[in-house]
Amino acid sequence: MVRVLFVCLGNICRSPTAEGVFRNLVEREGLSDSIQVDSAGTHAYHVGEAPDGRAQAEAKRRGLDISALRSRQARSQDFQTYDYVLAMDRSNHDNLMNICPLGSEDRLSMFLDFAPEVGRREVPDPYYDGGFNRVYDMIEQAASGLLSDIREKHM
Ligand code: 4NP
């Protein structure tokens, strides 16, 4: 089993979208028995909440229902459980590095590093400025690159 955790700040916009997009891809590829997917936030502001209405609407527009997901906070133990811990931006990466047990740093990556064609390393935070459509496109591209990496290294 390969385990993947997507992480942003609040776990209500970017990382639940990534969780939904990647899980859908894994299902379509028939790999649900081999790849487990979750998401979390570095902060606890929105713990227990469903994804932001704008993230839900964008997902729905693309045919994906992410309404049942609930926000939780990332914890040190996640680095024992998850093979891939994927940060949406540098600030998430810094916060994750602060709770990462010594020796587990190689599990942590910037999610967009799996999509060099996007030409940037950070998924912009859409909470205040919007841009859910563009965020969704970036996430789809990186999800595909991530699956290729998993196939190459673990299958
Ligand atoms: P996310 O977006 O990290 O993509 O879930 C945000 C959600 C909430 C806040 C900031 C970003 N907030 O400040 O409450």
PDB file of C-alpha atoms and ligand atoms in Angstrom:
ATOM      1  CA  MET A   1       0.000   0.000   0.000  1.00  0.00           C
ATOM      2  CA  VAL A   2       1.246   3.486  -0.932  1.00  0.00           C
ATOM      3  CA  ARG A   3      -0.146   6.268   1.236  1.00  0.00           C
ATOM      4  CA  VAL A   4      -0.463   9.891   0.096  1.00  0.00           C
ATOM      5  CA  LEU A   5      -1.300  12.952   2.219  1.00  0.00           C
ATOM      6  CA  PHE A   6      -2.050  16.365   0.688  1.00  0.00           C
ATOM      7  CA  VAL A   7      -1.473  19.329   2.991  1.00  0.00           C
ATOM      8  CA  CYS A   8      -2.410  23.028   2.826  1.00  0.00           C
ATOM      9  CA  LEU A   9      -3.128  25.634   5.485  1.00  0.00           C
ATOM     10  CA  GLY A  10      -6.820  25.172   6.312  1.00  0.00           C
ATOM     11  CA  ASN A  11      -7.607  21.821   4.637  1.00  0.00           C
ATOM     12  CA  ILE A  12     -10.759  23.354   3.158  1.00  0.00           C
ATOM     13  CA  CYS A  13      -9.643  24.615  -0.292  1.00  0.00           C
ATOM     14  CA  ARG A  14      -6.506  23.205  -1.946  1.00  0.00           C
ATOM     15  CA  SER A  15      -5.743  19.928  -0.171  1.00  0.00           C
ATOM     16  CA  PRO A  16      -9.308  18.515  -0.122  1.00  0.00           C
ATOM     17  CA  THR A  17      -9.504  19.361  -3.842  1.00  0.00           C
ATOM     18  CA  ALA A  18      -6.228  17.475  -4.368  1.00  0.00           C
ATOM     19  CA  GLU A  19      -7.530  14.569  -2.278  1.00  0.00           C
ATOM     20  CA  GLY A  20     -10.693  14.363  -4.405  1.00  0.00           C
ATOM     21  CA  VAL A  21      -8.905  14.756  -7.745  1.00  0.00           C
ATOM     22  CA  PHE A  22      -6.200  12.220  -6.916  1.00  0.00           C
ATOM     23  CA  ARG A  23      -8.605   9.668  -5.407  1.00  0.00           C
ATOM     24  CA  ASN A  24     -10.755   9.924  -8.525  1.00  0.00           C
ATOM     25  CA  LEU A  25      -7.703   9.347 -10.731  1.00  0.00           C
ATOM     26  CA  VAL A  26      -6.627   6.356  -8.615  1.00  0.00           C
ATOM     27  CA  GLU A  27     -10.135   4.872  -8.908  1.00  0.00           C
ATOM     28  CA  ARG A  28     -10.253   5.381 -12.661  1.00  0.00           C
ATOM     29  CA  GLU A  29      -6.890   3.615 -12.970  1.00  0.00           C
ATOM     30  CA  GLY A  30      -8.151   0.696 -10.860  1.00  0.00           C
ATOM     31  CA  LEU A  31      -5.557   1.301  -8.146  1.00  0.00           C
ATOM     32  CA  SER A  32      -7.816   1.910  -5.135  1.00  0.00           C
ATOM     33  CA  ASP A  33      -6.537  -1.238  -3.414  1.00  0.00           C
ATOM     34  CA  SER A  34      -2.923  -0.061  -3.707  1.00  0.00           C
ATOM     35  CA  ILE A  35      -3.050   3.691  -3.029  1.00  0.00           C
ATOM     36  CA  GLN A  36      -4.607   5.363  -0.001  1.00  0.00           C
ATOM     37  CA  VAL A  37      -5.337   9.114  -0.043  1.00  0.00           C
ATOM     38  CA  ASP A  38      -6.012  11.707   2.667  1.00  0.00           C
ATOM     39  CA  SER A  39      -5.567  15.440   3.285  1.00  0.00           C
ATOM     40  CA  ALA A  40      -4.872  17.716   6.256  1.00  0.00           C
ATOM     41  CA  GLY A  41      -4.145  21.334   7.204  1.00  0.00           C
ATOM     42  CA  THR A  42      -1.132  22.700   9.059  1.00  0.00           C
ATOM     43  CA  HIS A  43      -3.506  24.855  11.140  1.00  0.00           C
ATOM     44  CA  ALA A  44      -6.600  23.940  13.120  1.00  0.00           C
ATOM     45  CA  TYR A  45      -8.811  26.921  12.178  1.00  0.00           C
ATOM     46  CA  HIS A  46     -11.304  24.824  10.224  1.00  0.00           C
ATOM     47  CA  VAL A  47     -11.052  21.381  11.851  1.00  0.00           C
ATOM     48  CA  GLY A  48     -14.251  19.365  11.340  1.00  0.00           C
ATOM     49  CA  GLU A  49     -15.490  21.599   8.523  1.00  0.00           C
ATOM     50  CA  ALA A  50     -16.459  20.535   5.004  1.00  0.00           C
ATOM     51  CA  PRO A  51     -14.508  22.027   2.068  1.00  0.00           C
ATOM     52  CA  ASP A  52     -15.113  25.712   1.284  1.00  0.00           C
ATOM     53  CA  GLY A  53     -18.269  26.191  -0.823  1.00  0.00           C
ATOM     54  CA  ARG A  54     -16.204  27.599  -3.708  1.00  0.00           C
ATOM     55  CA  ALA A  55     -13.919  24.531  -3.733  1.00  0.00           C
ATOM     56  CA  GLN A  56     -16.973  22.266  -3.639  1.00  0.00           C
ATOM     57  CA  ALA A  57     -18.572  24.206  -6.517  1.00  0.00           C
ATOM     58  CA  GLU A  58     -15.451  24.002  -8.697  1.00  0.00           C
ATOM     59  CA  ALA A  59     -15.146  20.259  -8.033  1.00  0.00           C
ATOM     60  CA  LYS A  60     -18.824  19.751  -8.809  1.00  0.00           C
ATOM     61  CA  ARG A  61     -18.422  21.669 -12.074  1.00  0.00           C
ATOM     62  CA  ARG A  62     -15.709  19.136 -12.992  1.00  0.00           C
ATOM     63  CA  GLY A  63     -17.865  16.183 -11.948  1.00  0.00           C
ATOM     64  CA  LEU A  64     -16.405  15.547  -8.511  1.00  0.00           C
ATOM     65  CA  ASP A  65     -18.227  15.519  -5.162  1.00  0.00           C
ATOM     66  CA  ILE A  66     -15.907  16.490  -2.287  1.00  0.00           C
ATOM     67  CA  SER A  67     -18.686  17.551   0.114  1.00  0.00           C
ATOM     68  CA  ALA A  68     -18.189  14.641   2.538  1.00  0.00           C
ATOM     69  CA  LEU A  69     -14.537  15.497   3.329  1.00  0.00           C
ATOM     70  CA  ARG A  70     -13.776  17.055   6.721  1.00  0.00           C
ATOM     71  CA  SER A  71     -10.818  19.165   7.758  1.00  0.00           C
ATOM     72  CA  ARG A  72      -8.229  17.778  10.157  1.00  0.00           C
ATOM     73  CA  GLN A  73      -4.860  19.025  11.325  1.00  0.00           C
ATOM     74  CA  ALA A  74      -1.586  17.434  10.180  1.00  0.00           C
ATOM     75  CA  ARG A  75       0.481  15.753  12.940  1.00  0.00           C
ATOM     76  CA  SER A  76       3.995  14.328  13.356  1.00  0.00           C
ATOM     77  CA  GLN A  77       2.686  10.751  13.166  1.00  0.00           C
ATOM     78  CA  ASP A  78       1.503  11.433   9.608  1.00  0.00           C
ATOM     79  CA  PHE A  79       5.154  11.073   8.588  1.00  0.00           C
ATOM     80  CA  GLN A  80       5.107   7.487   9.872  1.00  0.00           C
ATOM     81  CA  THR A  81       1.871   6.669   8.039  1.00  0.00           C
ATOM     82  CA  TYR A  82       2.248   8.458   4.702  1.00  0.00           C
ATOM     83  CA  ASP A  83       4.900   7.732   2.077  1.00  0.00           C
ATOM     84  CA  TYR A  84       4.166  11.039   0.330  1.00  0.00           C
ATOM     85  CA  VAL A  85       3.415  14.206   2.323  1.00  0.00           C
ATOM     86  CA  LEU A  86       2.699  16.903  -0.279  1.00  0.00           C
ATOM     87  CA  ALA A  87       2.769  20.602   0.557  1.00  0.00           C
ATOM     88  CA  MET A  88       0.763  23.060  -1.536  1.00  0.00           C
ATOM     89  CA  ASP A  89       3.062  26.036  -0.830  1.00  0.00           C
ATOM     90  CA  ARG A  90       6.365  26.916   0.824  1.00  0.00           C
ATOM     91  CA  SER A  91       4.726  28.039   4.034  1.00  0.00           C
ATOM     92  CA  ASN A  92       2.965  24.651   4.350  1.00  0.00           C
ATOM     93  CA  HIS A  93       6.332  23.006   3.612  1.00  0.00           C
ATOM     94  CA  ASP A  94       8.046  25.023   6.381  1.00  0.00           C
ATOM     95  CA  ASN A  95       5.287  24.182   8.868  1.00  0.00           C
ATOM     96  CA  LEU A  96       5.490  20.488   7.974  1.00  0.00           C
ATOM     97  CA  MET A  97       9.280  20.497   8.310  1.00  0.00           C
ATOM     98  CA  ASN A  98       8.782  21.789  11.868  1.00  0.00           C
ATOM     99  CA  ILE A  99       6.709  18.719  12.847  1.00  0.00           C
ATOM    100  CA  CYS A 100       8.609  16.188  10.713  1.00  0.00           C
ATOM    101  CA  PRO A 101      10.475  13.545  12.769  1.00  0.00           C
ATOM    102  CA  LEU A 102      14.239  13.432  12.104  1.00  0.00           C
ATOM    103  CA  GLY A 103      14.962  11.092   9.222  1.00  0.00           C
ATOM    104  CA  SER A 104      11.529  11.361   7.583  1.00  0.00           C
ATOM    105  CA  GLU A 105      12.274  14.533   5.589  1.00  0.00           C
ATOM    106  CA  ASP A 106      12.447  12.568   2.332  1.00  0.00           C
ATOM    107  CA  ARG A 107       8.694  11.907   2.602  1.00  0.00           C
ATOM    108  CA  LEU A 108       7.964  15.624   2.255  1.00  0.00           C
ATOM    109  CA  SER A 109       7.708  17.289  -1.182  1.00  0.00           C
ATOM    110  CA  MET A 110       6.183  20.274  -2.890  1.00  0.00           C
ATOM    111  CA  PHE A 111       3.132  18.895  -4.734  1.00  0.00           C
ATOM    112  CA  LEU A 112       3.738  20.973  -7.887  1.00  0.00           C
ATOM    113  CA  ASP A 113       7.246  19.506  -8.242  1.00  0.00           C
ATOM    114  CA  PHE A 114       5.369  16.570  -9.811  1.00  0.00           C
ATOM    115  CA  ALA A 115       4.198  18.908 -12.600  1.00  0.00           C
ATOM    116  CA  PRO A 116       7.280  20.829 -13.837  1.00  0.00           C
ATOM    117  CA  GLU A 117       5.225  21.888 -16.887  1.00  0.00           C
ATOM    118  CA  VAL A 118       3.141  24.164 -14.632  1.00  0.00           C
ATOM    119  CA  GLY A 119       6.243  26.344 -14.213  1.00  0.00           C
ATOM    120  CA  ARG A 120       5.744  27.142 -10.531  1.00  0.00           C
ATOM    121  CA  ARG A 121       6.266  25.365  -7.214  1.00  0.00           C
ATOM    122  CA  GLU A 122       3.305  26.739  -5.224  1.00  0.00           C
ATOM    123  CA  VAL A 123      -0.439  26.236  -5.580  1.00  0.00           C
ATOM    124  CA  PRO A 124      -1.698  29.782  -4.838  1.00  0.00           C
ATOM    125  CA  ASP A 125      -3.959  30.141  -1.805  1.00  0.00           C
ATOM    126  CA  PRO A 126      -7.436  30.858  -3.261  1.00  0.00           C
ATOM    127  CA  TYR A 127      -9.153  31.552   0.090  1.00  0.00           C
ATOM    128  CA  TYR A 128      -8.992  35.358  -0.121  1.00  0.00           C
ATOM    129  CA  ASP A 129      -8.238  36.006  -3.793  1.00  0.00           C
ATOM    130  CA  GLY A 130     -10.217  33.268  -5.543  1.00  0.00           C
ATOM    131  CA  GLY A 131      -8.905  31.489  -8.623  1.00  0.00           C
ATOM    132  CA  PHE A 132     -10.391  28.091  -7.822  1.00  0.00           C
ATOM    133  CA  ASN A 133     -10.561  27.227 -11.515  1.00  0.00           C
ATOM    134  CA  ARG A 134      -6.825  27.770 -12.044  1.00  0.00           C
ATOM    135  CA  VAL A 135      -5.990  25.985  -8.785  1.00  0.00           C
ATOM    136  CA  TYR A 136      -8.006  22.977  -9.936  1.00  0.00           C
ATOM    137  CA  ASP A 137      -6.099  22.829 -13.248  1.00  0.00           C
ATOM    138  CA  MET A 138      -2.707  22.864 -11.474  1.00  0.00           C
ATOM    139  CA  ILE A 139      -3.856  20.158  -9.087  1.00  0.00           C
ATOM    140  CA  GLU A 140      -4.998  17.935 -11.962  1.00  0.00           C
ATOM    141  CA  GLN A 141      -1.626  18.252 -13.678  1.00  0.00           C
ATOM    142  CA  ALA A 142       0.352  17.467 -10.528  1.00  0.00           C
ATOM    143  CA  ALA A 143      -1.972  14.550  -9.668  1.00  0.00           C
ATOM    144  CA  SER A 144      -1.096  12.939 -12.963  1.00  0.00           C
ATOM    145  CA  GLY A 145       2.647  13.463 -12.410  1.00  0.00           C
ATOM    146  CA  LEU A 146       2.365  12.082  -8.897  1.00  0.00           C
ATOM    147  CA  LEU A 147       0.694   8.904 -10.125  1.00  0.00           C
ATOM    148  CA  SER A 148       3.491   8.407 -12.672  1.00  0.00           C
ATOM    149  CA  ASP A 149       6.056   8.766  -9.877  1.00  0.00           C
ATOM    150  CA  ILE A 150       4.238   6.207  -7.708  1.00  0.00           C
ATOM    151  CA  ARG A 151       4.021   3.733 -10.595  1.00  0.00           C
ATOM    152  CA  GLU A 152       7.732   4.184 -11.320  1.00  0.00           C
ATOM    153  CA  LYS A 153       8.943   3.807  -7.741  1.00  0.00           C
ATOM    154  CA  HIS A 154       6.409   1.499  -6.069  1.00  0.00           C
ATOM    155  CA  MET A 155       4.713  -0.691  -8.693  1.00  0.00           C
TER     156      MET A 155
HETATM  157  P1  4NP B   1      -6.494  26.220   2.107  1.00  0.00           P
HETATM  158  O1  4NP B   1      -7.089  27.707   2.080  1.00  0.00           O
HETATM  159  O2  4NP B   1      -5.191  26.265   2.879  1.00  0.00           O
HETATM  160  O3  4NP B   1      -6.256  25.929   0.648  1.00  0.00           O
HETATM  161  O4  4NP B   1      -7.535  25.342   2.728  1.00  0.00           O
HETATM  162  C1  4NP B   1      -7.260  28.473   3.240  1.00  0.00           C
HETATM  163  C2  4NP B   1      -8.316  28.223   4.089  1.00  0.00           C
HETATM  164  C3  4NP B   1      -8.504  28.999   5.210  1.00  0.00           C
HETATM  165  C4  4NP B   1      -7.631  30.045   5.474  1.00  0.00           C
HETATM  166  C5  4NP B   1      -6.560  30.294   4.625  1.00  0.00           C
HETATM  167  C6  4NP B   1      -6.376  29.497   3.491  1.00  0.00           C
HETATM  168  N1  4NP B   1      -7.846  30.863   6.599  1.00  0.00           N
HETATM  169  O5  4NP B   1      -7.069  31.815   6.796  1.00  0.00           O
HETATM  170  O6  4NP B   1      -8.786  30.616   7.388  1.00  0.00           O
END
